[in-house]
Each structure stands twice: as C-alpha cells, then as structure tokens.
mmCIF file of C-alpha atoms in Angstrom:
data_model
loop_
_atom_site.group_PDB
_atom_site.id
_atom_site.type_symbol
_atom_site.label_atom_id
_atom_site.label_comp_id
_atom_site.label_asym_id
_atom_site.label_seq_id
_atom_site.Cartn_x
_atom_site.Cartn_y
_atom_site.Cartn_z
ATOM 1 C CA MET A 1 -8.049 16.775 -34.352
ATOM 2 C CA ASP A 2 -5.415 18.179 -31.292
ATOM 3 C CA GLU A 3 -4.428 14.775 -29.698
ATOM 4 C CA ALA A 4 -2.427 16.330 -26.752
ATOM 5 C CA LEU A 5 -5.054 18.332 -25.878
ATOM 6 C CA LEU A 6 -7.320 15.318 -25.640
ATOM 7 C CA ARG A 7 -5.167 12.934 -23.781
ATOM 8 C CA GLY A 8 -4.480 16.039 -21.511
ATOM 9 C CA LEU A 9 -8.639 16.487 -20.287
ATOM 10 C CA VAL A 10 -8.566 12.621 -19.785
ATOM 11 C CA PRO A 11 -7.999 13.136 -15.892
ATOM 12 C CA GLY A 12 -10.311 15.920 -15.519
ATOM 13 C CA VAL A 13 -13.302 13.715 -17.150
ATOM 14 C CA LEU A 14 -12.187 10.742 -15.305
ATOM 15 C CA GLY A 15 -12.620 12.294 -11.749
ATOM 16 C CA ILE A 16 -15.980 14.385 -12.943
ATOM 17 C CA LEU A 17 -17.383 10.487 -13.138
ATOM 18 C CA VAL A 18 -15.974 8.974 -10.346
ATOM 19 C CA ARG A 19 -17.405 12.047 -8.006
ATOM 20 C CA ARG A 20 -20.629 11.685 -9.678
ATOM 21 C CA GLY A 21 -20.759 7.505 -8.768
ATOM 22 C CA ALA A 22 -19.271 6.188 -11.347
ATOM 23 C CA ASP A 23 -16.582 3.009 -10.076
ATOM 24 C CA PHE A 24 -13.227 3.809 -11.437
ATOM 25 C CA ALA A 25 -13.147 0.792 -13.872
ATOM 26 C CA ALA A 26 -16.765 1.602 -15.375
ATOM 27 C CA ALA A 27 -15.729 5.334 -15.109
ATOM 28 C CA GLU A 28 -12.496 4.746 -17.514
ATOM 29 C CA ASP A 29 -14.430 2.614 -19.756
ATOM 30 C CA ALA A 30 -16.858 5.266 -20.304
ATOM 31 C CA VAL A 31 -14.299 7.976 -20.732
ATOM 32 C CA GLN A 32 -12.395 5.528 -23.598
ATOM 33 C CA ASP A 33 -15.697 5.386 -25.524
ATOM 34 C CA ALA A 34 -16.333 8.721 -25.169
ATOM 35 C CA LEU A 35 -12.454 9.267 -26.395
ATOM 36 C CA VAL A 36 -13.137 7.420 -29.476
ATOM 37 C CA GLU A 37 -16.583 9.444 -30.352
ATOM 38 C CA ALA A 38 -14.389 12.205 -30.217
ATOM 39 C CA VAL A 39 -11.308 11.319 -32.984
ATOM 40 C CA ARG A 40 -14.847 10.624 -34.626
ATOM 41 C CA VAL A 41 -16.896 13.231 -34.701
ATOM 42 C CA TRP A 42 -14.330 16.400 -33.393
ATOM 43 C CA PRO A 43 -12.857 17.051 -37.202
ATOM 44 C CA ALA A 44 -16.013 17.787 -38.654
ATOM 45 C CA ASP A 45 -17.780 19.235 -35.785
ATOM 46 C CA PRO A 46 -15.210 20.790 -32.934
ATOM 47 C CA PRO A 47 -17.449 21.469 -29.786
ATOM 48 C CA ARG A 48 -16.987 25.177 -27.911
ATOM 49 C CA ASP A 49 -16.159 22.962 -24.613
ATOM 50 C CA PRO A 50 -14.367 19.957 -25.400
ATOM 51 C CA LYS A 51 -14.317 18.981 -21.419
ATOM 52 C CA GLY A 52 -17.548 19.305 -21.281
ATOM 53 C CA TRP A 53 -18.377 17.113 -24.931
ATOM 54 C CA LEU A 54 -16.449 14.536 -23.017
ATOM 55 C CA VAL A 55 -18.073 14.663 -19.491
ATOM 56 C CA THR A 56 -21.356 14.489 -21.226
ATOM 57 C CA VAL A 57 -20.698 11.605 -23.755
ATOM 58 C CA ALA A 58 -18.751 9.680 -21.206
ATOM 59 C CA TRP A 59 -21.654 10.213 -18.575
ATOM 60 C CA ARG A 60 -24.266 9.011 -20.953
ATOM 61 C CA ARG A 61 -22.249 5.789 -21.802
ATOM 62 C CA PHE A 62 -22.052 5.061 -18.163
ATOM 63 C CA LEU A 63 -25.342 5.483 -18.029
ATOM 64 C CA ASP A 64 -26.141 3.088 -20.892
ATOM 65 C CA ALA A 65 -23.591 0.649 -19.247
ATOM 66 C CA THR A 66 -24.822 0.829 -15.985
ATOM 67 C CA ARG A 67 -28.576 0.085 -16.910
ATOM 68 C CA ALA A 68 -28.130 -2.634 -19.326
ATOM 69 C CA ASP A 69 -26.063 -4.254 -16.360
ATOM 70 C CA ALA A 70 -28.923 -6.396 -14.421
ATOM 71 C CA ALA A 71 -26.282 -7.078 -11.308
ATOM 72 C CA ARG A 72 -26.394 -3.178 -10.857
ATOM 73 C CA ARG A 73 -29.795 -2.052 -11.200
ATOM 74 C CA GLN A 74 -30.223 -1.437 -7.637
ATOM 75 C CA ARG A 75 -27.641 1.787 -8.437
ATOM 76 C CA GLU A 76 -30.111 3.293 -11.490
ATOM 77 C CA ASP A 77 -32.148 5.677 -8.632
ATOM 78 C CA ARG A 78 -28.662 7.015 -8.244
ATOM 79 C CA VAL A 79 -27.851 7.436 -11.646
ATOM 80 C CA GLU A 80 -30.861 7.859 -13.348
ATOM 81 C CA GLU A 81 -31.077 11.687 -13.354
ATOM 82 C CA GLU A 82 -28.834 13.308 -16.039
ATOM 83 C CA PRO A 83 -27.090 16.546 -14.779
ATOM 84 C CA ALA A 84 -27.793 19.325 -17.032
ATOM 85 C CA PRO A 85 -25.465 20.126 -19.588
ATOM 86 C CA GLY A 86 -23.024 23.220 -18.785
ATOM 87 C CA PRO A 87 -19.677 24.307 -17.718
ATOM 88 C CA VAL A 88 -18.219 21.574 -15.497
ATOM 89 C CA PRO A 89 -16.681 22.640 -12.113
ATOM 90 C CA ALA A 90 -12.830 23.198 -12.003
ATOM 91 C CA VAL A 91 -11.726 20.965 -9.954
ATOM 92 C CA ASP A 92 -8.597 19.041 -10.580
ATOM 93 C CA ASP A 93 -8.403 15.091 -10.147
ATOM 94 C CA THR A 94 -5.458 14.488 -11.513
ATOM 95 C CA LEU A 95 -3.419 14.202 -8.028
ATOM 96 C CA ARG A 96 -5.976 11.992 -7.015
ATOM 97 C CA LEU A 97 -5.836 9.783 -10.412
ATOM 98 C CA TYR A 98 -2.418 9.261 -9.787
ATOM 99 C CA PHE A 99 -2.236 8.088 -6.267
ATOM 100 C CA LEU A 100 -4.867 5.596 -7.727
ATOM 101 C CA CYS A 101 -3.249 4.259 -10.386
ATOM 102 C CA ALA A 102 -0.083 3.945 -8.300
ATOM 103 C CA HIS A 103 -2.029 2.291 -5.756
ATOM 104 C CA PRO A 104 0.381 -0.246 -3.317
ATOM 105 C CA SER A 105 -1.701 -3.174 -3.991
ATOM 106 C CA LEU A 106 -0.666 -3.048 -7.649
ATOM 107 C CA THR A 107 2.311 -4.527 -9.421
ATOM 108 C CA PRO A 108 4.542 -2.025 -10.911
ATOM 109 C CA SER A 109 3.757 -3.063 -14.276
ATOM 110 C CA SER A 110 0.015 -2.964 -13.657
ATOM 111 C CA ALA A 111 0.839 0.660 -12.261
ATOM 112 C CA VAL A 112 2.435 1.830 -15.185
ATOM 113 C CA ALA A 113 0.038 0.451 -17.806
ATOM 114 C CA LEU A 114 -2.732 1.899 -15.782
ATOM 115 C CA THR A 115 -1.456 5.025 -15.219
ATOM 116 C CA LEU A 116 -0.820 5.387 -19.224
ATOM 117 C CA ARG A 117 -4.237 4.459 -19.865
ATOM 118 C CA ALA A 118 -6.305 6.618 -17.016
ATOM 119 C CA VAL A 119 -3.964 9.680 -16.956
ATOM 120 C CA GLY A 120 -2.354 9.858 -19.939
ATOM 121 C CA GLY A 121 -5.120 9.009 -22.077
ATOM 122 C CA LEU A 122 -3.333 6.175 -24.552
ATOM 123 C CA THR A 123 -5.491 3.068 -26.260
ATOM 124 C CA THR A 124 -4.664 -0.275 -24.810
ATOM 125 C CA ARG A 125 -3.310 -0.685 -28.131
ATOM 126 C CA GLN A 126 -0.719 1.942 -28.037
ATOM 127 C CA ILE A 127 0.400 0.719 -24.649
ATOM 128 C CA ALA A 128 0.535 -2.666 -25.838
ATOM 129 C CA GLU A 129 2.785 -1.587 -28.626
ATOM 130 C CA ALA A 130 5.011 0.435 -26.379
ATOM 131 C CA TYR A 131 5.432 -2.632 -24.116
ATOM 132 C CA LEU A 132 5.897 -5.328 -27.122
ATOM 133 C CA VAL A 133 2.951 -7.344 -25.717
ATOM 134 C CA PRO A 134 0.083 -8.646 -27.516
ATOM 135 C CA GLU A 135 -3.005 -6.046 -27.169
ATOM 136 C CA ALA A 136 -5.349 -8.960 -25.684
ATOM 137 C CA THR A 137 -2.367 -9.672 -22.878
ATOM 138 C CA MET A 138 -2.256 -5.737 -22.077
ATOM 139 C CA ALA A 139 -5.707 -5.693 -22.016
ATOM 140 C CA GLN A 140 -6.262 -8.212 -19.014
ATOM 141 C CA ARG A 141 -3.323 -6.648 -17.048
ATOM 142 C CA ILE A 142 -5.547 -3.061 -17.400
ATOM 143 C CA SER A 143 -8.992 -4.644 -16.422
ATOM 144 C CA ARG A 144 -6.980 -6.609 -13.639
ATOM 145 C CA ALA A 145 -5.873 -3.235 -12.098
ATOM 146 C CA LYS A 146 -8.885 -1.520 -12.839
ATOM 147 C CA ARG A 147 -10.748 -4.529 -10.639
ATOM 148 C CA THR A 148 -8.044 -3.708 -7.633
ATOM 149 C CA VAL A 149 -8.419 0.113 -7.473
ATOM 150 C CA SER A 150 -12.394 -0.059 -7.884
ATOM 151 C CA GLY A 151 -13.007 -0.248 -4.475
ATOM 152 C CA ALA A 152 -9.835 1.530 -3.048
ATOM 153 C CA ARG A 153 -10.759 4.780 -0.752
ATOM 154 C CA LEU A 154 -8.184 7.757 -1.094
ATOM 155 C CA ASP A 155 -9.197 9.607 2.247
ATOM 156 C CA ARG A 156 -5.257 10.386 3.269
ATOM 157 C CA PRO A 157 -2.734 11.638 1.838
ATOM 158 C CA GLY A 158 -1.280 9.069 -1.320
ATOM 159 C CA ASP A 159 2.654 8.073 -1.617
ATOM 160 C CA VAL A 160 4.166 10.284 -3.493
ATOM 161 C CA ALA A 161 7.437 8.354 -3.907
ATOM 162 C CA THR A 162 5.146 5.473 -5.586
ATOM 163 C CA VAL A 163 3.868 7.595 -7.948
ATOM 164 C CA LEU A 164 6.939 8.968 -9.061
ATOM 165 C CA ARG A 165 8.510 5.036 -9.248
ATOM 166 C CA VAL A 166 6.141 4.715 -11.774
ATOM 167 C CA LEU A 167 6.784 7.475 -13.765
ATOM 168 C CA TYR A 168 10.316 6.878 -13.825
ATOM 169 C CA LEU A 169 9.365 3.253 -14.833
ATOM 170 C CA VAL A 170 7.752 5.055 -18.036
ATOM 171 C CA PHE A 171 10.146 7.251 -18.648
ATOM 172 C CA ASN A 172 12.605 4.287 -18.533
ATOM 173 C CA GLU A 173 11.007 2.059 -21.538
ATOM 174 C CA GLY A 174 11.968 4.645 -23.925
ATOM 175 C CA TYR A 175 10.328 4.329 -27.459
ATOM 176 C CA SER A 176 8.550 1.871 -28.826
ATOM 177 C CA GLY A 177 5.698 1.394 -31.027
ATOM 178 C CA ASP A 178 3.833 4.824 -32.041
ATOM 179 C CA VAL A 179 4.045 6.295 -28.319
ATOM 180 C CA ASP A 180 7.098 8.285 -27.541
ATOM 181 C CA LEU A 181 7.293 6.979 -23.277
ATOM 182 C CA ALA A 182 9.937 9.058 -22.584
ATOM 183 C CA ALA A 183 7.952 12.121 -23.788
ATOM 184 C CA GLU A 184 5.011 10.801 -22.070
ATOM 185 C CA ALA A 185 6.397 10.292 -18.883
ATOM 186 C CA ILE A 186 8.031 14.066 -19.333
ATOM 187 C CA ARG A 187 4.422 15.557 -20.057
ATOM 188 C CA LEU A 188 2.669 13.462 -17.116
ATOM 189 C CA THR A 189 5.347 14.728 -15.087
ATOM 190 C CA ARG A 190 5.169 18.290 -15.777
ATOM 191 C CA GLN A 191 1.021 17.859 -15.032
ATOM 192 C CA LEU A 192 1.962 16.127 -11.932
ATOM 193 C CA ALA A 193 4.071 18.919 -11.313
ATOM 194 C CA ALA A 194 1.393 21.495 -12.071
ATOM 195 C CA VAL A 195 -0.765 20.004 -9.280
ATOM 196 C CA ILE A 196 1.429 19.470 -6.224
ATOM 197 C CA ASP A 197 4.618 21.311 -4.957
ATOM 198 C CA HIS A 198 7.010 18.546 -4.357
ATOM 199 C CA PRO A 199 11.166 19.125 -4.700
ATOM 200 C CA GLU A 200 11.055 15.477 -5.452
ATOM 201 C CA VAL A 201 8.233 16.089 -8.308
ATOM 202 C CA ALA A 202 10.722 18.728 -9.570
ATOM 203 C CA GLY A 203 13.475 16.410 -8.847
ATOM 204 C CA LEU A 204 12.345 13.359 -11.577
ATOM 205 C CA LEU A 205 11.220 16.283 -14.110
ATOM 206 C CA ALA A 206 14.544 17.854 -13.931
ATOM 207 C CA LEU A 207 16.323 14.593 -14.421
ATOM 208 C CA MET A 208 14.025 13.118 -17.238
ATOM 209 C CA LEU A 209 14.524 16.517 -19.088
ATOM 210 C CA LEU A 210 18.582 16.330 -18.744
ATOM 211 C CA HIS A 211 18.294 12.656 -19.956
ATOM 212 C CA HIS A 212 16.246 13.227 -22.710
ATOM 213 C CA ALA A 213 17.990 16.070 -23.882
ATOM 214 C CA ARG A 214 21.068 13.961 -24.754
ATOM 215 C CA ARG A 215 18.861 11.789 -27.037
ATOM 216 C CA ALA A 216 19.649 12.356 -30.264
ATOM 217 C CA ALA A 217 23.055 11.737 -29.577
ATOM 218 C CA ARG A 218 23.026 8.211 -28.013
ATOM 219 C CA THR A 219 22.944 6.488 -31.001
ATOM 220 C CA ALA A 220 24.876 6.316 -34.254
ATOM 221 C CA PRO A 221 22.974 6.241 -37.498
ATOM 222 C CA ASP A 222 23.137 2.241 -37.742
ATOM 223 C CA GLY A 223 21.557 2.224 -34.391
ATOM 224 C CA ALA A 224 24.464 1.408 -32.382
ATOM 225 C CA LEU A 225 24.853 2.689 -28.492
ATOM 226 C CA VAL A 226 27.266 5.690 -28.402
ATOM 227 C CA PRO A 227 28.780 5.909 -24.910
ATOM 228 C CA LEU A 228 28.156 9.427 -23.244
ATOM 229 C CA ALA A 229 32.095 9.880 -23.424
ATOM 230 C CA GLU A 230 31.920 9.749 -27.565
ATOM 231 C CA GLN A 231 28.429 12.121 -27.503
ATOM 232 C CA ASP A 232 28.832 14.567 -30.346
ATOM 233 C CA ARG A 233 27.671 17.328 -27.689
ATOM 234 C CA GLY A 234 26.577 19.870 -30.288
ATOM 235 C CA ARG A 235 23.408 17.109 -30.741
ATOM 236 C CA TRP A 236 22.199 17.900 -26.950
ATOM 237 C CA ASP A 237 19.347 20.143 -26.927
ATOM 238 C CA THR A 238 20.472 22.969 -25.527
ATOM 239 C CA GLY A 239 17.068 24.955 -24.582
ATOM 240 C CA MET A 240 16.358 21.185 -22.667
ATOM 241 C CA ILE A 241 19.374 21.361 -20.580
ATOM 242 C CA ALA A 242 18.552 25.023 -19.506
ATOM 243 C CA GLU A 243 15.076 23.758 -18.314
ATOM 244 C CA GLY A 244 16.172 20.620 -16.243
ATOM 245 C CA VAL A 245 19.246 23.072 -14.699
ATOM 246 C CA GLY A 246 16.486 25.399 -13.465
ATOM 247 C CA VAL A 247 13.924 23.317 -12.207
ATOM 248 C CA LEU A 248 16.918 21.391 -10.530
ATOM 249 C CA GLN A 249 18.030 24.761 -8.529
ATOM 250 C CA ALA A 250 14.675 25.744 -7.914
ATOM 251 C CA ALA A 251 14.454 22.199 -5.929
ATOM 252 C CA LEU A 252 17.871 22.086 -4.514
ATOM 253 C CA ALA A 253 17.371 25.541 -3.206
ATOM 254 C CA ARG A 254 14.371 24.264 -0.878
ATOM 255 C CA ASP A 255 16.760 21.886 1.197
ATOM 256 C CA ARG A 256 14.905 18.820 0.984
ATOM 257 C CA LEU A 257 16.980 16.785 -0.963
ATOM 258 C CA GLY A 258 15.927 13.292 -2.157
ATOM 259 C CA GLU A 259 17.456 10.717 -4.765
ATOM 260 C CA PHE A 260 15.684 11.847 -8.023
ATOM 261 C CA GLN A 261 17.101 15.582 -7.290
ATOM 262 C CA ALA A 262 20.810 13.866 -6.727
ATOM 263 C CA GLN A 263 20.310 11.998 -9.791
ATOM 264 C CA ALA A 264 19.484 14.643 -11.643
ATOM 265 C CA ALA A 265 22.178 17.050 -10.195
ATOM 266 C CA VAL A 266 24.817 14.244 -11.671
ATOM 267 C CA ALA A 267 23.205 14.381 -14.779
ATOM 268 C CA ALA A 268 23.587 18.144 -14.677
ATOM 269 C CA LEU A 269 27.144 17.914 -14.633
ATOM 270 C CA HIS A 270 27.603 15.449 -17.133
ATOM 271 C CA ALA A 271 25.195 18.155 -19.292
ATOM 272 C CA ASP A 272 27.470 21.165 -18.055
ATOM 273 C CA ALA A 273 30.817 19.635 -19.276
ATOM 274 C CA PRO A 274 31.880 20.999 -22.661
ATOM 275 C CA THR A 275 33.599 17.943 -23.403
ATOM 276 C CA ALA A 276 33.951 14.599 -21.809
ATOM 277 C CA GLU A 277 37.485 15.438 -20.387
ATOM 278 C CA GLU A 278 36.328 18.542 -18.387
ATOM 279 C CA THR A 279 33.494 16.472 -16.262
ATOM 280 C CA ASP A 280 34.030 17.300 -12.488
ATOM 281 C CA TRP A 281 34.092 13.755 -11.445
ATOM 282 C CA VAL A 282 35.394 14.930 -8.095
ATOM 283 C CA GLN A 283 31.602 16.741 -7.551
ATOM 284 C CA ILE A 284 29.888 13.405 -9.020
ATOM 285 C CA VAL A 285 31.602 11.108 -6.966
ATOM 286 C CA GLU A 286 30.226 13.743 -3.866
ATOM 287 C CA TRP A 287 26.800 13.776 -5.439
ATOM 288 C CA TYR A 288 26.776 9.531 -5.378
ATOM 289 C CA ASP A 289 27.737 9.852 -2.061
ATOM 290 C CA GLU A 290 25.015 11.860 -1.096
ATOM 291 C CA LEU A 291 22.486 9.470 -3.070
ATOM 292 C CA THR A 292 24.442 6.114 -1.096
ATOM 293 C CA ARG A 293 23.438 7.967 1.791
ATOM 294 C CA LEU A 294 19.876 8.240 0.601
ATOM 295 C CA THR A 295 19.336 4.937 -0.681
ATOM 296 C CA ASP A 296 22.114 2.178 0.272
ATOM 297 C CA SER A 297 21.406 1.187 -3.703
ATOM 298 C CA PRO A 298 24.152 -1.330 -5.090
ATOM 299 C CA VAL A 299 23.257 0.258 -8.068
ATOM 300 C CA VAL A 300 24.344 3.624 -6.935
ATOM 301 C CA ARG A 301 27.374 2.150 -5.354
ATOM 302 C CA LEU A 302 28.479 0.354 -9.085
ATOM 303 C CA ASN A 303 27.777 3.855 -10.853
ATOM 304 C CA ARG A 304 29.743 5.308 -7.809
ATOM 305 C CA ALA A 305 33.138 2.947 -8.488
ATOM 306 C CA VAL A 306 32.908 4.439 -12.337
ATOM 307 C CA ALA A 307 32.851 7.546 -11.397
ATOM 308 C CA VAL A 308 35.636 6.919 -8.711
ATOM 309 C CA GLY A 309 37.364 5.247 -11.609
ATOM 310 C CA GLU A 310 37.555 8.841 -13.416
ATOM 311 C CA ALA A 311 38.193 10.901 -10.347
ATOM 312 C CA ASP A 312 40.707 9.108 -8.912
ATOM 313 C CA GLY A 313 42.093 6.812 -11.224
ATOM 314 C CA PRO A 314 40.939 3.394 -12.719
ATOM 315 C CA ARG A 315 42.919 1.330 -9.531
ATOM 316 C CA ALA A 316 40.751 3.155 -7.313
ATOM 317 C CA GLY A 317 37.407 2.362 -9.428
ATOM 318 C CA LEU A 318 38.352 -1.331 -9.202
ATOM 319 C CA ALA A 319 38.896 -0.960 -5.466
ATOM 320 C CA ALA A 320 35.672 0.529 -5.038
ATOM 321 C CA LEU A 321 33.749 -2.269 -7.185
ATOM 322 C CA ALA A 322 35.809 -5.157 -5.486
ATOM 323 C CA ALA A 323 33.710 -4.371 -2.560
ATOM 324 C CA LEU A 324 30.185 -4.843 -4.420
ATOM 325 C CA ASP A 325 28.214 -8.137 -5.402
ATOM 326 C CA GLY A 326 29.715 -9.474 -8.446
ATOM 327 C CA SER A 327 25.901 -10.850 -9.707
ATOM 328 C CA LEU A 328 24.810 -7.282 -10.276
ATOM 329 C CA PRO A 329 23.585 -6.208 -13.128
ATOM 330 C CA ARG A 330 26.636 -4.211 -15.209
ATOM 331 C CA TYR A 331 28.893 -5.413 -12.744
ATOM 332 C CA THR A 332 30.929 -7.017 -15.202
ATOM 333 C CA ALA A 333 30.829 -4.399 -17.810
ATOM 334 C CA VAL A 334 32.067 -1.818 -15.268
ATOM 335 C CA ALA A 335 34.833 -4.286 -14.651
ATOM 336 C CA ALA A 336 35.835 -4.725 -18.339
ATOM 337 C CA TYR A 337 35.312 -0.442 -18.430
ATOM 338 C CA LEU A 338 37.753 0.246 -15.419
ATOM 339 C CA HIS A 339 40.789 -2.512 -16.304
ATOM 340 C CA GLU A 340 40.709 -1.253 -19.620
ATOM 341 C CA ARG A 341 41.100 2.262 -18.289
ATOM 342 C CA ALA A 342 44.155 0.565 -16.397
ATOM 343 C CA GLY A 343 46.047 -0.799 -19.431
ATOM 344 C CA ASP A 344 44.780 -4.671 -18.764
ATOM 345 C CA THR A 345 43.283 -5.347 -22.423
ATOM 346 C CA ALA A 346 43.538 -8.532 -22.076
ATOM 347 C CA THR A 347 41.239 -8.706 -18.882
ATOM 348 C CA ALA A 348 39.111 -5.987 -20.284
ATOM 349 C CA ALA A 349 38.416 -7.936 -23.639
ATOM 350 C CA ARG A 350 37.447 -10.781 -21.740
ATOM 351 C CA LEU A 351 35.245 -9.359 -19.486
ATOM 352 C CA TYR A 352 33.494 -7.234 -22.525
ATOM 353 C CA ALA A 353 32.662 -10.599 -24.483
ATOM 354 C CA GLU A 354 31.359 -12.335 -20.751
ATOM 355 C CA ALA A 355 29.245 -8.828 -20.392
ATOM 356 C CA ALA A 356 28.010 -9.151 -23.747
ATOM 357 C CA ARG A 357 26.537 -12.442 -22.985
ATOM 358 C CA ARG A 358 24.470 -11.101 -20.049
ATOM 359 C CA ALA A 359 23.512 -8.030 -21.390
ATOM 360 C CA PRO A 360 19.539 -7.010 -21.521
ATOM 361 C CA ASN A 361 18.914 -5.917 -25.149
ATOM 362 C CA LEU A 362 20.544 -6.455 -28.146
ATOM 363 C CA ALA A 363 21.546 -3.069 -28.672
ATOM 364 C CA GLU A 364 23.872 -3.146 -25.362
ATOM 365 C CA ARG A 365 24.801 -6.679 -26.298
ATOM 366 C CA ASP A 366 26.186 -5.533 -29.690
ATOM 367 C CA HIS A 367 27.976 -2.631 -28.029
ATOM 368 C CA LEU A 368 30.365 -4.446 -25.243
ATOM 369 C CA THR A 369 30.993 -7.345 -28.240
ATOM 370 C CA ARG A 370 32.309 -4.143 -30.382
ATOM 371 C CA ARG A 371 34.693 -3.254 -27.690
ATOM 372 C CA ALA A 372 35.495 -6.805 -26.689
ATOM 373 C CA ALA A 373 36.461 -7.408 -30.390
ATOM 374 C CA ARG A 374 38.182 -4.163 -30.877
ATOM 375 C CA LEU A 375 40.651 -4.889 -27.788
ATOM 376 C CA ASN A 376 41.137 -8.404 -29.279
ATOM 377 C CA ALA A 377 42.184 -6.890 -32.591
ATOM 378 C CA ASP A 378 44.654 -4.025 -30.944
ATOM 379 C CA ARG A 379 46.521 -6.802 -28.955
ATOM 380 C CA SER A 380 46.860 -9.134 -32.199
ATOM 381 C CA GLU A 381 48.249 -6.120 -34.123
ATOM 382 C CA ARG A 382 50.787 -5.482 -31.092
ATOM 383 C CA ARG A 383 51.761 -8.679 -31.572
ATOM 384 C CA ARG A 384 52.589 -8.885 -34.859
#
C-alpha cells in the first residue's frame, strides 16, 4: 500500500468531483470515504487505474449521500446519471484547491487544517494528533472551514502569498503524532511548485529544504536543543542542502526577490559555512536588510540584531536591539545572548532566567534555564 501515492491523488480526485457539480464539503467527505475504502481493498486487489478507481468510488459515495438528503432532492436530476467508467481527464486541480483552502475568510489554523485534509489527504485523526488537540475538536474546525468555502467562487487568480503562509505554518509545526508535518509541508510545496511558476514558491521550498537539512543535529540524544553554532555539521543532510541551494539560485536569477527567497538566502549562508566561526555574517546582515525592506517585520529586525552582533560585535548588536520593542517574543533571550558575548555574564544569567519563564515550549525553557545555570555556576567558581 503506497500511502504517498494515495495522498498524492487526492487533489485531482477532489477537483473532478467539484467540476461534476459536487459542493466542496460533500465532495471532500466522499473522497475521504473513498480513501478509507482504498486502504481496505487495495492491498488484496490493487486497481490498474488508482485515480479512476478513487473517482468512481468517491462519486458513488457522493451520489448516495445526495440521494439520502431530502434537502438536496432538487439536485438529483443533475447528479443522477453517473459518468461511464474509463480514464479520467488529465486536468490538474491542485492549484485551485490550494487557493480554496487558503481562502481569506478562514483563520490561519482552519486554513492549515483544511489544506492538510483536502490537499494533503491526511485524516482528521492524523491532523488532530499533529496539533495535539482532540479529534472531535479538529473535526469541528474542519467542518466549519468546509462550510465556509463551499460557496466560494474562484473565478480570478488566488493569492499565492496566502497559500505560502499556510504552507509555512504547516512546516513550522514540525513533528508530532504519526505525521511529520515538516516533511508533509515540503511534499505539498513541491506539489505546488510543479503547478505554478512563481519565484516565491521556489523560495519557500528552498527555505524548507535548507532548514530541514539541519534537523538531525538540532537536538541532543536527551532531547535538549542544540544551538546552530554548536551543531555537529557532519549530521546535516548535504544532499538536501545542495537541492535547496540549487532551487534558490534559480529563483534569485529571475530577479523578483521576495521574503521567502531572502530567508532562504540567510539559511544558505549558514549551510555553506564549514564551521560556525566561518559564517559570513556580513552577508547575512545584508540579507536581513533586504528582508526588513520587504517586510518591515519586528521579528526580522530582532534576528538582524543578532546578526549585527556577530558581524560587528555584541555592543553593536545591543545597540540595534535597543531600538526594538522589549515585548517582542524572544527579545529577552537575544538580549541575554548578546550580553553574554559582551562579557556581562551577570546580566546575561538574569536575562536567560527571565527568558526561560517566558519560553513558548518546554525544550526552549530547559535550554535557557541551563544557560542561566551555567553562567551562574561559572561566576560562583570564579569567586572562590
């Protein structure tokens, strides 16, 4: 049973049902029923035409549901005649589904869930486990999202930027449950890149590949976070890095710079450095300057302050940091790091402890707590 093949067929099957007249919510339910049936039947009796098989079964499930719903009896004249079995048209509805699932009327969390279900082919249980919420909660979220987009018309080009934001949110969820969302986001972005020629789609794919290539080195055997400067670079996936750099170079050559390309350029400079000490921080600052111009994001400015601290010294980094809002997420952790680099270990230890109390997750909290404890222990040892 090739689960990747099965999930890859979902957008095309769903698109065919919608073109035949099924509303999005009913079509999506029918496709999910067909997937369940495929998992049951295919191992013993694989079809010669998997996509055609799924279309046939999903359409029958849709007809059954339509006939059973008294409120939809007026549609029966239109849906009664089942198209004859045979090869299905080679029309790719993937892009239309991406735009539909990233509809501006949906919240980001609902858009992510609907994309994973309708385009990614994941089950409600898998999505719920990945987001660490009850299955019933996720089912309600997906149902509301489907109702919202069921009547939406896509008679003009969708917003690529919104689709990319949704995919980036999926990627940043990382891994939990039995679905690796980072890998799933890469798969979906590859799929999107295959149906739309857009440099920012390539930029996002490159960014994902370059970040994912470092995944194995990001945590110690005990689960502790390993900062970039301390990672074992021999554990980085050089093949994935090479692919990411190649995708990025092709996108940059088109001279239509966007924020994902700029972020990927920063990641490529980190990946290109044989050691942390050989990182080209001057170029990284320049790319953060481009990102600031493109986004004017406070988070970008925060990351730029770190890069300035590496390129021009910690005092310069602290000066850049002073211009920012102290309530920014991870502001205190950045301040702690720059004070440590400047030799002010007492202030750094205090700020690390404060940052640990504000940490968004357990792994980050433990990491910051250990940094504070190490600095305090070093100071105590020197006083003896």
